[in-house]
Short mmCIF file of C-alpha atoms in Angstrom, two decimals:
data_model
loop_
_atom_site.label_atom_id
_atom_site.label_comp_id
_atom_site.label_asym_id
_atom_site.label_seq_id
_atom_site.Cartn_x
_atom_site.Cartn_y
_atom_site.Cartn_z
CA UNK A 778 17.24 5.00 -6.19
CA UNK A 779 18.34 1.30 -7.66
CA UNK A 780 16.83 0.94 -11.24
CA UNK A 781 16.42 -2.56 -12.43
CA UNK A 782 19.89 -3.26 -14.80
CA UNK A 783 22.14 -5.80 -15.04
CA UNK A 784 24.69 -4.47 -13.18
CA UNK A 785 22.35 -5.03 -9.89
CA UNK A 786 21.40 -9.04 -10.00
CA UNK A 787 20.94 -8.52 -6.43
CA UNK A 788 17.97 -6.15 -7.37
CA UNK A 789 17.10 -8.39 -10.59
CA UNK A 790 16.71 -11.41 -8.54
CA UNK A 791 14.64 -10.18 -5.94
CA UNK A 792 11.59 -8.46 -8.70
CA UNK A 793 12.22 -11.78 -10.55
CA UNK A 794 11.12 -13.61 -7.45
CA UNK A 795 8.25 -11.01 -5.84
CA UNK A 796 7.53 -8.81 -8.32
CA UNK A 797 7.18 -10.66 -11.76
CA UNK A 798 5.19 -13.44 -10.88
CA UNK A 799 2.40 -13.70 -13.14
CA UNK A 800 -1.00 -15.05 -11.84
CA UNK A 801 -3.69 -15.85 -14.72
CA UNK A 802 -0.63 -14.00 -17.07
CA UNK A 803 -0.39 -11.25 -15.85
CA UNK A 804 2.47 -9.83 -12.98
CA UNK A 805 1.91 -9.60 -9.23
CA UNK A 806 2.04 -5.82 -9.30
CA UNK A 807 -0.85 -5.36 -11.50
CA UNK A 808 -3.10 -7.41 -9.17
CA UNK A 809 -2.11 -5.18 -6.97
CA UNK A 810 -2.50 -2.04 -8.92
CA UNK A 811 -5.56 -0.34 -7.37
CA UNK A 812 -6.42 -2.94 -5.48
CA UNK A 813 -7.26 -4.92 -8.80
CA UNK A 814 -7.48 -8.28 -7.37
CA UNK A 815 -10.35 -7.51 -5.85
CA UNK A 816 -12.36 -7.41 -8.85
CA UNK A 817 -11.37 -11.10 -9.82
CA UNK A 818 -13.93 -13.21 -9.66
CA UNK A 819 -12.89 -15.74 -6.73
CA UNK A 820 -11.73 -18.50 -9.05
CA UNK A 821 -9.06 -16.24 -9.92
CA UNK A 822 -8.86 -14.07 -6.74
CA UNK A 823 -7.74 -16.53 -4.39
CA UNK A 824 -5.03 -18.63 -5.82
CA UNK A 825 -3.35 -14.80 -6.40
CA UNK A 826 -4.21 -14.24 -2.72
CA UNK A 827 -2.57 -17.54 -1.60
CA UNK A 828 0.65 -16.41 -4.04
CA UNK A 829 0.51 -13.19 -2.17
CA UNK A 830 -0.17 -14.85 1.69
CA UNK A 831 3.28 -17.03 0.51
CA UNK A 832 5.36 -14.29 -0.87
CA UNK A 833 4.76 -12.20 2.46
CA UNK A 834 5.71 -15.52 4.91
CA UNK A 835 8.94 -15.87 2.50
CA UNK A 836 10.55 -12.50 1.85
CA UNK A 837 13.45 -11.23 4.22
CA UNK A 838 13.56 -8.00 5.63
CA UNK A 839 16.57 -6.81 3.69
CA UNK A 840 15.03 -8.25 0.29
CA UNK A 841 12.06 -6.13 1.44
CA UNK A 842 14.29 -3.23 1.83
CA UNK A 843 16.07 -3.79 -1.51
CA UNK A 844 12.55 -3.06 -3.21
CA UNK A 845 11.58 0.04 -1.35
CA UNK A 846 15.01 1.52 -3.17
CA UNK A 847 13.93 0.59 -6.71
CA UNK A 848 11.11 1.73 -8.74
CA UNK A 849 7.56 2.04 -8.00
CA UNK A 850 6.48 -1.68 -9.17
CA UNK A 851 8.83 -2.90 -6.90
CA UNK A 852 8.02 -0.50 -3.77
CA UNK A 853 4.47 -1.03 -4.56
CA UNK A 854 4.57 -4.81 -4.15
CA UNK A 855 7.14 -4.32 -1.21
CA UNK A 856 4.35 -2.58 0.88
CA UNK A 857 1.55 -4.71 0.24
CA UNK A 858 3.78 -7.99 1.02
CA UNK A 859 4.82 -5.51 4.56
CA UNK A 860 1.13 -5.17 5.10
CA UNK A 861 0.13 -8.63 3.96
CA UNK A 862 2.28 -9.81 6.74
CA UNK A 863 1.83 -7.18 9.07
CA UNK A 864 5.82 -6.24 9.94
CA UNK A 865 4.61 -3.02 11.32
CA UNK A 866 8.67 -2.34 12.50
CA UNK A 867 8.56 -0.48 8.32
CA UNK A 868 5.65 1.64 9.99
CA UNK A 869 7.99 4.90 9.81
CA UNK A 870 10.17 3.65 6.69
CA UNK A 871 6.73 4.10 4.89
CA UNK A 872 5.08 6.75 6.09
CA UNK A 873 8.26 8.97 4.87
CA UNK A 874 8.02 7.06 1.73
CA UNK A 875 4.04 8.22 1.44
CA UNK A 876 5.27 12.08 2.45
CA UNK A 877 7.84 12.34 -0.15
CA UNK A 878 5.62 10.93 -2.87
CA UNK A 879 8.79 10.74 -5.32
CA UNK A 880 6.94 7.98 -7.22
CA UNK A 881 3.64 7.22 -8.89
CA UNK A 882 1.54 4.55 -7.87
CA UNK A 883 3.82 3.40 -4.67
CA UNK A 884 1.62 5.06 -2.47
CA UNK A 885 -1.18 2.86 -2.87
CA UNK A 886 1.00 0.02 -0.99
CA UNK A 887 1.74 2.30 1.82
CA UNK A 888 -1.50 3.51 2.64
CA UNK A 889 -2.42 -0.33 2.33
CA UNK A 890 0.32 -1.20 4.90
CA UNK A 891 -0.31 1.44 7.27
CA UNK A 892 -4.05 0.40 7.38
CA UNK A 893 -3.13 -3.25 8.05
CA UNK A 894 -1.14 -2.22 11.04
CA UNK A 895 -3.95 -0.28 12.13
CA UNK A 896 -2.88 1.85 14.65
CA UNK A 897 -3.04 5.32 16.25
CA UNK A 898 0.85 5.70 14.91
CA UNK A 899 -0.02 4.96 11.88
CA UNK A 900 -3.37 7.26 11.93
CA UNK A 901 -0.75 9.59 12.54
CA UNK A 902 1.39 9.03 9.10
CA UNK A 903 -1.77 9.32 7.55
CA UNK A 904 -2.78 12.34 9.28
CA UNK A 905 0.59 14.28 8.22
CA UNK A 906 0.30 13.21 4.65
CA UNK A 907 -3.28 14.53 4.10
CA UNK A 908 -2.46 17.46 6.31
CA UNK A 909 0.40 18.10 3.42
CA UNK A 910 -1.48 17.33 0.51
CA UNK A 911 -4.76 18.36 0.64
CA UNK A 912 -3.73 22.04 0.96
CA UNK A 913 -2.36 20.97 -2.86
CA UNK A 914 -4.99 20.89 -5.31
CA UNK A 915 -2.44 20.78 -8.11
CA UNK A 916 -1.27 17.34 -6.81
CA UNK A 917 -3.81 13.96 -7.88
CA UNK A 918 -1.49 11.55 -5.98
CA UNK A 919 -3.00 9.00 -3.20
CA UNK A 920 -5.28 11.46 -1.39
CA UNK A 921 -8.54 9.08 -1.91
CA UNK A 922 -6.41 6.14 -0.64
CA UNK A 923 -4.70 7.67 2.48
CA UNK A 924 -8.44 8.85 3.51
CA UNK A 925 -9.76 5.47 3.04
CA UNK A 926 -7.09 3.94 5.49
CA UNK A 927 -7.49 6.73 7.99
CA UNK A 928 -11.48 5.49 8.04
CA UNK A 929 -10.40 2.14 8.29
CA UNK A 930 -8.16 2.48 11.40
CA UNK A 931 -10.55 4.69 12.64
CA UNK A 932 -13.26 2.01 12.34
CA UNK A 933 -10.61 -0.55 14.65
CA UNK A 934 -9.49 1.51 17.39
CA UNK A 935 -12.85 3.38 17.58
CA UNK A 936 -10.93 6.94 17.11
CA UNK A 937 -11.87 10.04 15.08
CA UNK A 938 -8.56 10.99 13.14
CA UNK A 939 -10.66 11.30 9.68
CA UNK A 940 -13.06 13.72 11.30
CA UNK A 941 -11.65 17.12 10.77
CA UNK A 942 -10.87 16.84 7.25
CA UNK A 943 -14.32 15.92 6.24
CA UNK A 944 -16.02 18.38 8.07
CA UNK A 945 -17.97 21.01 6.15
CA UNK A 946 -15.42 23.02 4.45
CA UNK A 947 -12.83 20.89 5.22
CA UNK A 948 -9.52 20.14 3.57
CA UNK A 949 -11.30 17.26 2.38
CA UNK A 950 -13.80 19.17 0.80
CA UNK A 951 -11.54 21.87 -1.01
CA UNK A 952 -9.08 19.45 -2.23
CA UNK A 953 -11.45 17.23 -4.04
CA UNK A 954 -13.69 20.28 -5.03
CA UNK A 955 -11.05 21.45 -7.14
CA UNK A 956 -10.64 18.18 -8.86
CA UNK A 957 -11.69 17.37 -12.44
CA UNK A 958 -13.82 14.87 -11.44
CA UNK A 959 -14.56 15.14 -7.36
CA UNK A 960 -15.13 11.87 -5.98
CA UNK A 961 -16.78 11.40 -2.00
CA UNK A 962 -14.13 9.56 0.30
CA UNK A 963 -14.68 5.70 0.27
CA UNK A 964 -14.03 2.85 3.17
CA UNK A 965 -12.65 0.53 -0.38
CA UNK A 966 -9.53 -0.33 1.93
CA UNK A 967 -11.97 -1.65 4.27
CA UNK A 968 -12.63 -4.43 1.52
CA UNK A 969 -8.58 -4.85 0.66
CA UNK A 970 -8.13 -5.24 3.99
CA UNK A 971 -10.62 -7.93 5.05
CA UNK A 972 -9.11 -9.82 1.74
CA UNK A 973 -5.85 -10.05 3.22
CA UNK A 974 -6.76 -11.31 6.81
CA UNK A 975 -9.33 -13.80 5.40
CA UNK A 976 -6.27 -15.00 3.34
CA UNK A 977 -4.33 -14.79 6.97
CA UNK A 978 -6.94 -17.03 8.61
CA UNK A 979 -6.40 -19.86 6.29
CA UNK A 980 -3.02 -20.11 7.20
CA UNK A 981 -1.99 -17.26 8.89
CA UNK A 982 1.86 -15.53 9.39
CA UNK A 983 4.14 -18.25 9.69
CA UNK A 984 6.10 -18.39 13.45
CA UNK A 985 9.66 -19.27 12.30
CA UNK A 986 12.61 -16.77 11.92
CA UNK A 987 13.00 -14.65 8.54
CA UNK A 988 16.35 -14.80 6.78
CA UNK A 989 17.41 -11.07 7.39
CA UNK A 990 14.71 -10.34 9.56
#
């Protein structure tokens, strides 16, 4: 893992230019902390959402990859600028990220992404991850967001993936039974998700070549 220090300006640079950025004073990554943004009131909400819409036309690849090796601010914005700008070619790069769950927080972004793409692949990242973590009651890390994107995907394509682990009984059920405070499943990435392609149809993903792409 790269940690932000001096000795890495490459690394310094590229959080300085995607991560940092403050909207109304405070950093890009907290907007995007739990979907925050999407409490703003719309004065505030979409000149962040136009910051966000130009971040994901601008980044390369590689700078993209530089922040999925760094620290969870960094691979937290990564993955919602990926799924902003729907480069669905990181599908597999972040559904191992979501598996290993070596950071907190990061997963947030990947479930985001993975919904964006919105596909039967990446119903299928989903589907691994909750099939991993639900049998772990002991573990409180992005269980209520990978559901929410596997109901969102399975609102698009019209398939089931979600069914079987909110059946009765399910692993649904027995993970967030055992929870301090059990919450039902919630379509809330439903909402992220139509923020980011209203943002899209105002300007939409820009045509031209990426630098590194």
């Amino acid at each position: 893992m790269r940690f932000p220090r001096a000795s890495d300006p490459e690394l310094l640079n590229v959080i300085d230019r995607y991560v940092k950025p403050a909207t109304q004073g405070v950093g890009r990554y907290l907007h995007l902390l739990h979907g925050n943004f999407a409490r703003d009131d719309e004065s505030e909400r979409t000149p962040f959402l136009q910051s966000m819409r130009d971040a994901a036309r601008e980044i390369t690849d590689e700078e993209l990859e530089i922040l999925l090796e760094s620290e969870w601010r960094s691979r937290l914005t990564a993955s919602w600028l990926i799924g902003f700008d729907r480069r669905d070619h990181f599908r597999d790069i972040l559904g191992d990220l979501l598996l290993a769950s070596q950071l907190c927080f990061a997963g947030q972004g990947y479930c985001f992404a993975l919904a964006r793409f919105g596909t039967d692949e990446d119903a299928q990242h989903l589907t691994v991850y909750l099939d991993r973590y639900l049998r772990r009651p002991d573990c409180q890390y992005d269980q209520h967001w990978a559901i929410s994107a596997l109901l969102h995907i399975d609102r698009l394509t019209g398939s089931n993936h979600a069914a079987r682990f909110l059946a009765p009984g399910g692993l649904w059920h027995q993970w967030n039974e055992a929870q301090y405070r059990p919450s039902p499943p919630s379509r809330f990435i439903d909402e992220l998700c139509a923020h980011a392609a209203e943002d899209a149809a105002t300007g939409g993903p820009s045509s031209a070549p990426r630098e590194g792409a």
